[in-house]
C-alpha atoms as a printed R data frame, in Angstrom:
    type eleno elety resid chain resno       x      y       z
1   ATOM     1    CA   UNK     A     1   0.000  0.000   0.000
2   ATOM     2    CA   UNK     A     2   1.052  3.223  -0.682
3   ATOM     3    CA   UNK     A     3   0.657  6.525   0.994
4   ATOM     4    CA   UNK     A     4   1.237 10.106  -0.430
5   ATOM     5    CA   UNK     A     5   1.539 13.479   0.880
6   ATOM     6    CA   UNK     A     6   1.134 16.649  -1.212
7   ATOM     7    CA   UNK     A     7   1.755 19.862  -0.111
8   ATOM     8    CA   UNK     A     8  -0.217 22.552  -1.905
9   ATOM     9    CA   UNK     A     9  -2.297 19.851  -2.495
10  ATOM    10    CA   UNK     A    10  -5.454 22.337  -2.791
11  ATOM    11    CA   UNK     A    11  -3.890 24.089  -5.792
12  ATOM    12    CA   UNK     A    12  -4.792 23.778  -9.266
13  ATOM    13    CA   UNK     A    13  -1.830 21.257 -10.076
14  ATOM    14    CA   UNK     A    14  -1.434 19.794  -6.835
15  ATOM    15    CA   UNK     A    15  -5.628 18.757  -6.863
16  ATOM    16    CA   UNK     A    16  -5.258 17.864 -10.121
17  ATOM    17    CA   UNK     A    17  -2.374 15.595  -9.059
18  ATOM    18    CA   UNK     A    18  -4.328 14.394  -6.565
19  ATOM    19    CA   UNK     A    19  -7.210 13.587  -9.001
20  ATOM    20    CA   UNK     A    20  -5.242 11.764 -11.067
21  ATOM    21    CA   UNK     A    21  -3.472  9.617  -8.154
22  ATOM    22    CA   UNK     A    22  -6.863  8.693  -7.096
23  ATOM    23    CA   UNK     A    23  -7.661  7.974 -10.319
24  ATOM    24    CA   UNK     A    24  -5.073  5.510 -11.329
25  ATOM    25    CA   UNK     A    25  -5.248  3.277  -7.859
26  ATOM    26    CA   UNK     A    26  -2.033  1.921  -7.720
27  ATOM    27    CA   UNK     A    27   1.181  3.450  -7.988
28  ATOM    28    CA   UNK     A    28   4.718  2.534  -8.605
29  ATOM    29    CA   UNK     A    29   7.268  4.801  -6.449
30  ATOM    30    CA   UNK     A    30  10.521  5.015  -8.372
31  ATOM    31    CA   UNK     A    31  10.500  2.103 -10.446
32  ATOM    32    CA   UNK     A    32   9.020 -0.690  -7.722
33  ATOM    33    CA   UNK     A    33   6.652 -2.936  -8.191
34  ATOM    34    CA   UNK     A    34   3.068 -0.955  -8.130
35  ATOM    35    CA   UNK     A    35   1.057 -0.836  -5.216
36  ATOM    36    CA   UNK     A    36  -1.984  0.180  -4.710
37  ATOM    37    CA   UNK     A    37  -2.773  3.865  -3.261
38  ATOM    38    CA   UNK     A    38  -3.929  3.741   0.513
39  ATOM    39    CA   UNK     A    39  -4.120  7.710   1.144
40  ATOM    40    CA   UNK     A    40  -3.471 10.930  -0.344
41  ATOM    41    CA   UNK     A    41  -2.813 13.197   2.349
42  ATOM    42    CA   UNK     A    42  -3.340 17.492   1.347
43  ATOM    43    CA   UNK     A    43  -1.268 20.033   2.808
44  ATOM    44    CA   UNK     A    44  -2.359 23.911   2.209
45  ATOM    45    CA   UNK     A    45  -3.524 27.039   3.539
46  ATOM    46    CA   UNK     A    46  -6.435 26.835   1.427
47  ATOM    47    CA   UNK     A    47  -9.471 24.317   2.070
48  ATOM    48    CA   UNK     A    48  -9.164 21.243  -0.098
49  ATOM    49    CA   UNK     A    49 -12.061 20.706  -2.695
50  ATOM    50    CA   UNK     A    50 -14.877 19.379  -2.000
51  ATOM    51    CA   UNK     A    51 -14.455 16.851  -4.331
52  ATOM    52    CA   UNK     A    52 -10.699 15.271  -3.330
53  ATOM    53    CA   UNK     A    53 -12.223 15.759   0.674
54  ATOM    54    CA   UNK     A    54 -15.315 13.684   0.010
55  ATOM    55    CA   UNK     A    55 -12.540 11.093  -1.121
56  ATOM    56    CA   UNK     A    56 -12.262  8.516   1.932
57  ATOM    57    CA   UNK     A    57  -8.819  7.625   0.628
58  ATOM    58    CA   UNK     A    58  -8.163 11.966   1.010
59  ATOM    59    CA   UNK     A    59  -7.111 13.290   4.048
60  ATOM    60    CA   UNK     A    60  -6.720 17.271   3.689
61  ATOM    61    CA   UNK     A    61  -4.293 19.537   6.725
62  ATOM    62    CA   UNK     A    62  -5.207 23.282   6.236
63  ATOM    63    CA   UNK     A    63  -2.610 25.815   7.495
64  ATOM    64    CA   UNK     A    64   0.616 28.159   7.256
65  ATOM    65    CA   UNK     A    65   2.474 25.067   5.631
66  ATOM    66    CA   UNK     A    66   6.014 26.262   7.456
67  ATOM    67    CA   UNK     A    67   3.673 25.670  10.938
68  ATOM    68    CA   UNK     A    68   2.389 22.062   9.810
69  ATOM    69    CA   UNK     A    69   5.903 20.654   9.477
70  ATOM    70    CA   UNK     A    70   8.036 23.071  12.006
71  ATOM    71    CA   UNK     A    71   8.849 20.085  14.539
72  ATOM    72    CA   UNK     A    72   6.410 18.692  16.181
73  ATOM    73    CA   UNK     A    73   3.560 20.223  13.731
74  ATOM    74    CA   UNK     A    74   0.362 17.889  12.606
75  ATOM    75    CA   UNK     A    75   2.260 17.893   9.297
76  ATOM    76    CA   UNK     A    76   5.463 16.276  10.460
77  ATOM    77    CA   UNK     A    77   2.983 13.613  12.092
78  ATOM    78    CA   UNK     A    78   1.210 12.834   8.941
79  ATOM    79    CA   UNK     A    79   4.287 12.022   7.151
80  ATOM    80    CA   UNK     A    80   4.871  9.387   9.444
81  ATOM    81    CA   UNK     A    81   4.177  6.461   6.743
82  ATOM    82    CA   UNK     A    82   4.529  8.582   3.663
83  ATOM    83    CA   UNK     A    83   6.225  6.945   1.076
84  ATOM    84    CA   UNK     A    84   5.990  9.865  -1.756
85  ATOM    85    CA   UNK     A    85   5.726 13.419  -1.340
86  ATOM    86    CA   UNK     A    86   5.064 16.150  -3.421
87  ATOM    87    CA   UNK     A    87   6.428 19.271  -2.252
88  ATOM    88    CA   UNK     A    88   4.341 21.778  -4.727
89  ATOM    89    CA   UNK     A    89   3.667 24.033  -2.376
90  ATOM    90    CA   UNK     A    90   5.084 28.134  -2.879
91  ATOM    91    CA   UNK     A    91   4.369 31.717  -2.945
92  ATOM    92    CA   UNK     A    92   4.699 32.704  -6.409
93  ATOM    93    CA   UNK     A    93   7.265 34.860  -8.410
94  ATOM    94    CA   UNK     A    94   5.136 37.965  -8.133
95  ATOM    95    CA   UNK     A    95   4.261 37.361  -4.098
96  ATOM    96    CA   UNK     A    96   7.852 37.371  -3.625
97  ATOM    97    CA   UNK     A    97   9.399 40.301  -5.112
98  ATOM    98    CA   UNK     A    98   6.549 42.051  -3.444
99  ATOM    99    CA   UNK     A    99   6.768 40.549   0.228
100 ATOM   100    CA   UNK     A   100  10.376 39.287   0.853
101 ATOM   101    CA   UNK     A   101   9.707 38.010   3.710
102 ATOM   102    CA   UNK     A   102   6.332 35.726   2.457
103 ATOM   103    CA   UNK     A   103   8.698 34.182   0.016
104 ATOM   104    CA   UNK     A   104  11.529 33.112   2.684
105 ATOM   105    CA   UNK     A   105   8.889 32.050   5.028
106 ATOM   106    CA   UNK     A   106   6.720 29.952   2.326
107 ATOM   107    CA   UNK     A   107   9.412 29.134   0.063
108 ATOM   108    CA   UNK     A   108  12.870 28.264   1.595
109 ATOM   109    CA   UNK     A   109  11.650 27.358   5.928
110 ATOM   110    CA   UNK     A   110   8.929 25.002   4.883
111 ATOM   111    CA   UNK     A   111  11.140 23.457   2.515
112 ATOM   112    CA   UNK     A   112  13.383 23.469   5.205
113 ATOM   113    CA   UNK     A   113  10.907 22.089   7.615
114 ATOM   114    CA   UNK     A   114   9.637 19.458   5.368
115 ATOM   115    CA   UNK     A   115  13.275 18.118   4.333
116 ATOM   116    CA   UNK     A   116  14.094 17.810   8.278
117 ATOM   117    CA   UNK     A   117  10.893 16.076   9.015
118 ATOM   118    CA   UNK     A   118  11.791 13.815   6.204
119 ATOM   119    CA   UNK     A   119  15.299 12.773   7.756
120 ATOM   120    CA   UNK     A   120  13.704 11.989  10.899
121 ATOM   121    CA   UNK     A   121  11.679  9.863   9.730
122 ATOM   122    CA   UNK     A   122  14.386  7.275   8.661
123 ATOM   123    CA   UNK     A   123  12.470  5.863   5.945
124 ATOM   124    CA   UNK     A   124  14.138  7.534   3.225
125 ATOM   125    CA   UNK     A   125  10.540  8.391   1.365
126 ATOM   126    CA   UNK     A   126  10.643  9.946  -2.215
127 ATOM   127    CA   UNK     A   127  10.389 13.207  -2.300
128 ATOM   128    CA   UNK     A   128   9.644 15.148  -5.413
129 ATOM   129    CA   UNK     A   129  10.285 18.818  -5.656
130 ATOM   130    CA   UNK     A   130   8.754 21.348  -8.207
131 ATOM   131    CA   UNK     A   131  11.286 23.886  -8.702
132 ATOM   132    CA   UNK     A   132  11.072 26.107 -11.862
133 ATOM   133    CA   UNK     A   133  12.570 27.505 -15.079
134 ATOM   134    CA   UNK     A   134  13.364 30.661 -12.548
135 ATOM   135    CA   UNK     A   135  16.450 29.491 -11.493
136 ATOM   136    CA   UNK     A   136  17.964 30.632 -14.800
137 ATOM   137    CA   UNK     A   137  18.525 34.384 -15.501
138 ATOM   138    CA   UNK     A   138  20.087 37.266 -17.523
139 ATOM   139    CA   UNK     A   139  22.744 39.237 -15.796
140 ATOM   140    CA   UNK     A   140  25.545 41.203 -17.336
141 ATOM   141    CA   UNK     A   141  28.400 39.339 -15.399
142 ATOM   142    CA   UNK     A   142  26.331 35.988 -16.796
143 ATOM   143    CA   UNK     A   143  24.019 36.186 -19.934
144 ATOM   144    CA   UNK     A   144  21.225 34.002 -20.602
145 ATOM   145    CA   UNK     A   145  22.471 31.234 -22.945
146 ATOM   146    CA   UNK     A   146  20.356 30.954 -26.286
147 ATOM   147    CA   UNK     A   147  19.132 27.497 -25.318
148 ATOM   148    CA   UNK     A   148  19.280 26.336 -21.757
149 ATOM   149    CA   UNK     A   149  20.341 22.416 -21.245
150 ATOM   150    CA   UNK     A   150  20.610 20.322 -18.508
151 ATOM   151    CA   UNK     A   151  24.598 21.535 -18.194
152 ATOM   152    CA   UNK     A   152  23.422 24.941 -17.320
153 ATOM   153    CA   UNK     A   153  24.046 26.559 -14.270
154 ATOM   154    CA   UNK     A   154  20.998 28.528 -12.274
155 ATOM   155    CA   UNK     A   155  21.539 32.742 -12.464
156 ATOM   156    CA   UNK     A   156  18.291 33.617 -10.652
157 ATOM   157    CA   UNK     A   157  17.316 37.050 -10.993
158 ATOM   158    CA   UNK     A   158  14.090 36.832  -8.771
159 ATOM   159    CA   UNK     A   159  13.755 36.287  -5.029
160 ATOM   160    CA   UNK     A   160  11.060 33.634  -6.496
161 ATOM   161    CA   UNK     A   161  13.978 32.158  -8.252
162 ATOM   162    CA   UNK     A   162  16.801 31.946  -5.787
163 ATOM   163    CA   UNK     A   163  14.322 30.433  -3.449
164 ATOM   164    CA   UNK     A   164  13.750 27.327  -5.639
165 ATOM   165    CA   UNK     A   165  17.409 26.797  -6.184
166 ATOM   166    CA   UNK     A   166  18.173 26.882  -2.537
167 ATOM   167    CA   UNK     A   167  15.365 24.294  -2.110
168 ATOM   168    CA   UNK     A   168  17.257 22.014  -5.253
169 ATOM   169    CA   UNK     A   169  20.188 22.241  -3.333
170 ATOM   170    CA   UNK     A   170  19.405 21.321  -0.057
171 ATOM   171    CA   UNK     A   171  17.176 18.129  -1.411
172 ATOM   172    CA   UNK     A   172  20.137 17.224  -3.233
173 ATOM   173    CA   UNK     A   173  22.052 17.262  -0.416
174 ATOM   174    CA   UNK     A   174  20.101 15.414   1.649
175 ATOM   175    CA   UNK     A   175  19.759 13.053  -0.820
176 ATOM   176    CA   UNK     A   176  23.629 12.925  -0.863
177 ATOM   177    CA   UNK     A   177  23.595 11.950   3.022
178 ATOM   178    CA   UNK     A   178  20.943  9.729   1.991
179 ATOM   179    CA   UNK     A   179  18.118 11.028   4.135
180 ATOM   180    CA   UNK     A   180  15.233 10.687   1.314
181 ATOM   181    CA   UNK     A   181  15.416 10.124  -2.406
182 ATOM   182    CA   UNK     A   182  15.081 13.677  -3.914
183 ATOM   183    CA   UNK     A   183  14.027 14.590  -7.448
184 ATOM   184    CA   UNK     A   184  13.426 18.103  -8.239
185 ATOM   185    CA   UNK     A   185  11.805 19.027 -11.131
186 ATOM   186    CA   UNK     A   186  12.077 22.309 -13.295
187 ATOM   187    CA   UNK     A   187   8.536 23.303 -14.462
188 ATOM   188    CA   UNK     A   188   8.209 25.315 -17.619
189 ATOM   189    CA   UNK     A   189   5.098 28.170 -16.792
190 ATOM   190    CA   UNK     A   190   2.014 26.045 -17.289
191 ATOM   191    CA   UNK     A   191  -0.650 27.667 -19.528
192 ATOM   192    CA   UNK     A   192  -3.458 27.425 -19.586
193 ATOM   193    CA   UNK     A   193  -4.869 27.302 -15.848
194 ATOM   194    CA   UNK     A   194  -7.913 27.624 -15.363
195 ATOM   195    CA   UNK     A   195  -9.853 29.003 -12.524
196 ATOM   196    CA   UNK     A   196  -8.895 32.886 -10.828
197 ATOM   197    CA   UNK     A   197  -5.668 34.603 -11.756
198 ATOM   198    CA   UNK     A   198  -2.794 34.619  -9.359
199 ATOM   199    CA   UNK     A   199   0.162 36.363  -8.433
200 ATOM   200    CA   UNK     A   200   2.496 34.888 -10.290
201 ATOM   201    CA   UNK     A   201   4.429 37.168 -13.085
202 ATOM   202    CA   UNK     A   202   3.516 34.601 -15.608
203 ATOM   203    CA   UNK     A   203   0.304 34.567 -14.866
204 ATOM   204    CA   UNK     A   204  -0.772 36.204 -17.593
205 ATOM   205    CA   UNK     A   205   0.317 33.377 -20.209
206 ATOM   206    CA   UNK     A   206  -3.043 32.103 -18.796
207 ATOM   207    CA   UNK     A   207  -4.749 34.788 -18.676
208 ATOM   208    CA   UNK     A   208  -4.313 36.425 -22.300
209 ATOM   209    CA   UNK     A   209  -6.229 32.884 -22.996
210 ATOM   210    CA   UNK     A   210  -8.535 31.971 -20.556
211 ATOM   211    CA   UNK     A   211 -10.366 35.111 -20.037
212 ATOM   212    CA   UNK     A   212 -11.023 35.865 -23.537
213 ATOM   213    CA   UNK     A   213 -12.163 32.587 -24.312
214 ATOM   214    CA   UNK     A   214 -14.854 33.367 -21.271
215 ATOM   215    CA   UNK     A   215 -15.648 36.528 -22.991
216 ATOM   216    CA   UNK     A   216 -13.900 39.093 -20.449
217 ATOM   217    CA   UNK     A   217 -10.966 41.607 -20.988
218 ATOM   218    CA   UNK     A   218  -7.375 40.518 -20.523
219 ATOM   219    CA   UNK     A   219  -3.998 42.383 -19.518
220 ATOM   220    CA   UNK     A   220  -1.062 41.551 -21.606
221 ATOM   221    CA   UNK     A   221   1.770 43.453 -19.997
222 ATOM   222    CA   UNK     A   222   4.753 42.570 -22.038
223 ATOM   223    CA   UNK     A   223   5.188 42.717 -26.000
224 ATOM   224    CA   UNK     A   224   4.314 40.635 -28.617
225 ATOM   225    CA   UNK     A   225   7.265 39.733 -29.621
226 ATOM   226    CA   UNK     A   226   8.387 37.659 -26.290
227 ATOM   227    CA   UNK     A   227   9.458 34.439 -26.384
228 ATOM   228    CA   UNK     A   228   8.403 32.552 -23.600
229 ATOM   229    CA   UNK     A   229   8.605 28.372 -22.762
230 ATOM   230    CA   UNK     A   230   5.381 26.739 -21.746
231 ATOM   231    CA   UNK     A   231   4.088 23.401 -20.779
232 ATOM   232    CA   UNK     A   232   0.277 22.379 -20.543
233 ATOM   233    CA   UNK     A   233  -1.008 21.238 -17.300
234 ATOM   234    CA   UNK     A   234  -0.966 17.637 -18.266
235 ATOM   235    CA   UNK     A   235   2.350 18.023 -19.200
236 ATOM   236    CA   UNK     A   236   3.359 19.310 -15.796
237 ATOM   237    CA   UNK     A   237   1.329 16.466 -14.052
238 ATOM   238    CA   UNK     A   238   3.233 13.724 -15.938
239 ATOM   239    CA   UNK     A   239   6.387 15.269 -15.478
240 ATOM   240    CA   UNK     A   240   5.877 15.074 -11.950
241 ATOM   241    CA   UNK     A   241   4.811 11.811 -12.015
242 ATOM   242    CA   UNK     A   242   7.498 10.596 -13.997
243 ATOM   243    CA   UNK     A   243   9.909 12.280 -11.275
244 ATOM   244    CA   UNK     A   244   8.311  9.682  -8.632
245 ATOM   245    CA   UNK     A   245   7.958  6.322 -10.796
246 ATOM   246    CA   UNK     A   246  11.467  6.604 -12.256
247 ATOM   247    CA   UNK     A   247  14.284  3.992 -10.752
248 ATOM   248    CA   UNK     A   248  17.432  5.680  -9.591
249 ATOM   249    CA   UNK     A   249  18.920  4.220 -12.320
250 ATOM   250    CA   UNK     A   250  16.127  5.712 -14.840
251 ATOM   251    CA   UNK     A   251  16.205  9.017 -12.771
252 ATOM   252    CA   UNK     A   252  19.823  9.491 -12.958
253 ATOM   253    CA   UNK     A   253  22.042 11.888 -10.660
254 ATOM   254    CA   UNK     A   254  21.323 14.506  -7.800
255 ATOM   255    CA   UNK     A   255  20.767 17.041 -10.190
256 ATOM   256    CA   UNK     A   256  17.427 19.031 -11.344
257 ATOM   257    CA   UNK     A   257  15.573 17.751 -13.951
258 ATOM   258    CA   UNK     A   258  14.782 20.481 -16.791
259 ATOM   259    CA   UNK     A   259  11.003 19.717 -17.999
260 ATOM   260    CA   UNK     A   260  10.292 19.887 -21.574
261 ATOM   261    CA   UNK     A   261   8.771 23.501 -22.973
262 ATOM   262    CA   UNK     A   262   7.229 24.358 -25.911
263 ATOM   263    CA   UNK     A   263   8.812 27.514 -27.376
264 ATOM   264    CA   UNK     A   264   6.351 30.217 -28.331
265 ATOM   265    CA   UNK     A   265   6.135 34.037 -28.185
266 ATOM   266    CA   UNK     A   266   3.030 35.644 -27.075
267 ATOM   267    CA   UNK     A   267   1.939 37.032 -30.912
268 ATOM   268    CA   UNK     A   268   1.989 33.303 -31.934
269 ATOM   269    CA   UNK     A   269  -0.456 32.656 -28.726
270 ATOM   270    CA   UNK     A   270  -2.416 34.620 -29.800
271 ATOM   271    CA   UNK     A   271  -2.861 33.889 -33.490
272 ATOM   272    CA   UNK     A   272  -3.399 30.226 -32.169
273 ATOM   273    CA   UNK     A   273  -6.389 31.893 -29.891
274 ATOM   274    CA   UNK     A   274  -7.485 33.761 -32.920
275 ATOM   275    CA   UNK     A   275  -7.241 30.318 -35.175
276 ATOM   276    CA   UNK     A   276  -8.935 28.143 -32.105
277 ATOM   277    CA   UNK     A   277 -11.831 30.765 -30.816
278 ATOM   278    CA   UNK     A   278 -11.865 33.536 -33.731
279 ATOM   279    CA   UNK     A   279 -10.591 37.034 -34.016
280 ATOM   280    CA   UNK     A   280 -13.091 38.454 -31.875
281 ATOM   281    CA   UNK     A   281 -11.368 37.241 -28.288
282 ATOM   282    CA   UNK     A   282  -7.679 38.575 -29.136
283 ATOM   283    CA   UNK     A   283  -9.914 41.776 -29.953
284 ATOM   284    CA   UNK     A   284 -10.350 41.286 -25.778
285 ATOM   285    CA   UNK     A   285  -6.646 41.105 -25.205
286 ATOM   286    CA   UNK     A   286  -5.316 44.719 -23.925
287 ATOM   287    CA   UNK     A   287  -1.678 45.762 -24.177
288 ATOM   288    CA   UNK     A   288  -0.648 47.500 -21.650
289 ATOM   289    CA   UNK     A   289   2.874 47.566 -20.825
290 ATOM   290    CA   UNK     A   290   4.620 46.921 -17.168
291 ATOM   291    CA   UNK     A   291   8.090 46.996 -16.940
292 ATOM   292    CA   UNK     A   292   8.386 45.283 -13.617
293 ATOM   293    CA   UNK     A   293   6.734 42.128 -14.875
294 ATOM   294    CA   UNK     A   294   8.783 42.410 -18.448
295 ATOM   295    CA   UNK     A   295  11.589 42.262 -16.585
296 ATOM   296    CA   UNK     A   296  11.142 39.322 -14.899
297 ATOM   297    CA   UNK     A   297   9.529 37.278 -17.631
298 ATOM   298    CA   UNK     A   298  12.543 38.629 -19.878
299 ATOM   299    CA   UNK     A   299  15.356 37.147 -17.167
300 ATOM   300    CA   UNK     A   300  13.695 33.581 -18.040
301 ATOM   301    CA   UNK     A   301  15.411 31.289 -20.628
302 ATOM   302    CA   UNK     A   302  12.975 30.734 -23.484
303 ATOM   303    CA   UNK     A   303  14.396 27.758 -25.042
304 ATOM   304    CA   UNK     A   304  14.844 24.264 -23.708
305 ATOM   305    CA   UNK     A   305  17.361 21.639 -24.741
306 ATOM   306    CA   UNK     A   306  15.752 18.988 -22.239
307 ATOM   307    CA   UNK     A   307  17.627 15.729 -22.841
308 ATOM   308    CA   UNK     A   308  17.350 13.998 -19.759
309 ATOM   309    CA   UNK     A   309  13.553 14.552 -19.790
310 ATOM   310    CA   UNK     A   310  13.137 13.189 -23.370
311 ATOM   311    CA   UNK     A   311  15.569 10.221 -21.551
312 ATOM   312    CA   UNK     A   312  12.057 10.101 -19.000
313 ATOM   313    CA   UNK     A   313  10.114  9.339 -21.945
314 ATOM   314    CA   UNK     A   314   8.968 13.461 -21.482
315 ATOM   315    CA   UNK     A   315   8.243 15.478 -24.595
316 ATOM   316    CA   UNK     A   316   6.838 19.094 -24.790
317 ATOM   317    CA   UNK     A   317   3.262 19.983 -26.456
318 ATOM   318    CA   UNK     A   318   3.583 20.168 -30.043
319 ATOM   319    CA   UNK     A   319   1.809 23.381 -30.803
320 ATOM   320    CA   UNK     A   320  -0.189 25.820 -28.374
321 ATOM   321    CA   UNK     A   321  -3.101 24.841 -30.770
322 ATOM   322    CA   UNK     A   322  -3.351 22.220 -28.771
323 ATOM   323    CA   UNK     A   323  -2.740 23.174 -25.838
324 ATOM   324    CA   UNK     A   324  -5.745 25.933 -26.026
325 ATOM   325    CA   UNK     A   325  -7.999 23.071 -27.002
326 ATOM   326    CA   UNK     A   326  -7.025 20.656 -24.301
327 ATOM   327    CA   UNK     A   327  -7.958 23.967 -22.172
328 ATOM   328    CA   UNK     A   328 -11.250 24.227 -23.705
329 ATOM   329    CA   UNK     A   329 -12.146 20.381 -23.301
330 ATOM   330    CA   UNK     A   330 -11.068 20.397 -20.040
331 ATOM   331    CA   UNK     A   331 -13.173 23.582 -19.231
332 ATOM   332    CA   UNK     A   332 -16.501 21.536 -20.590
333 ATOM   333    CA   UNK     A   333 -16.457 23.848 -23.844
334 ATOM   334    CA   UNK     A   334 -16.825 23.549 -27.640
């Protein structure tokens, strides 16, 4: 039997992770024989769904996640047993360049937290870690490589960013003392999410999408012309999924995992909205420029040579085409 924990478990990825771990009923945790699922236990600030809470197999922890696994915490005591985790939970790029100390607090000391609680466990569980594309970054003493691969070395330019590599570094290191088995993962920005914007700086890549398809205005604060990589939810679910089934062998390394992206700059998102929906949403897409969020979203690599993933059996979407239509049947539309 096997027993999960994911933290931001009432997010949009980590319930739809949840869903789809419920779904499937068994569960192989890098590369063992399946077993089948016992409990999926939800860690987040926010109320878990109504739907994953009705689940007897769900058990759902609502809190400041750096309280539920500080020592002694009702998280620490629910990972008693855990043989995966999911450590999704974050503040997001924008929350942290705004509040400092909301991104150190939710981002690097439950990360922290969780990791410790881990080691004293002894069990050595699997513990999968969604880092991001923002550990790369443009400076003048480094500049961005044309194509990032899995040889190059984080630059952050965000407090988001240099957050996330911290985190890769200490579960790699604790993997090294052999604690837990760590595999963090590099998420492209997934679009299209549905549901309420957030505060992410990428958050409108989903946005410039998802609200004109739903006939309502949309901000797009950074030029046509910028190239940004992007992965569909789906993709980002099997990615992470493929992070926890792989065998060390399979998995390879201490290292982060670069996810695959599909390369696309936000004119050619929209012509793929106009192709998909009709010229009359991007006619509900305004430009407005903001140099704060340009500025971030520029610092991020745009092209992804992701070898090790394709190695996974990963692959990126193959157009954002398809990706807008896997949005719409997803959302219940034509």
């Amino acid at each position: 039997m096997v027993n999960v924990v994911v933290t931001g478990g009432a997010g949009f990825l980590g319930s739809r992770l949840a869903r789809e771990l419920l779904a499937a009923r068994s569960l192989s945790v890098a590369g063992s024989q399946a077993q089948p699922l016992r409990q999926v236990t939800l860690l987040d600030q926010a109320p878990a769904p109504p739907s994953l809470a009705a689940d007897p197999r769900v058990t759902a922890l609502q809190g400041d996640m750096a309280e539920l696994l500080a020592p002694g915490g009702p998280g620490c005591l629910t990972l008693a047993g855990a043989d995966l985790i999911f450590h999704l939970a974050a503040a997001v790029s924008g929350e942290c360049e705004t509040d400092f100390d909301l991104g150190i607090r939710s981002n690097l000391q439950a990360t922290e937290s969780l990791l410790a609680a881990c080691r004293a466990l002894g069990t050595r569980p699997v513990v999968v870690y969604a880092s991001s594309l923002a550990v790369f970054g443009d400076s003048a003493e480094h500049p961005l490589p044309a194509l990032i691969d899995d040889q190059t070395l984080p630059n952050p330019q965000s407090s988001y960013g240099t957050q996330k590599v911290i985190g890769e570094y200490l579960l790699a290191d604790y993997t090294r003392k052999g604690f837990l088995r760590g595999r963090a993962v590099r998420l492209m920005t997934v679009s299209v999410r549905p549901g309420r914007p957030n505060a992410a700086a990428s958050g409108f890549l989903s946005s410039i999408i998802r609200e004109p398809l739903a006939g309502q205005r949309a901000v797009c604060p950074v030029g046509p012309t910028t190239e940004v990589a992007l992965a569909s939810p789906a993709r980002a679910i099997e990615g992470l999924l493929r992070a926890a089934t792989a065998s060390a062998e399979t998995w390879g390394g201490h290292s982060a995992v670069n996810m695959p992206a599909l390369t696309v700059s936000v004119a050619e998102m929209v012509a793929a909205l106009e192709r998909v929906a009709g010229p009359e949403t991007s006619a509900l897409i305004d430009w407005v420029p903001d140099p704060v969020v340009a500025r971030l979203v520029l610092s991020w690599p745009s092209r992804i040579q992701a070898d090790r993933a394709a190695q996974l059996g990963l692959a990126a979407d193959p157009d954002f085409d398809s990706v807008i239509r896997l949005h719409l049947a997803e959302s219940g539309r034509p």
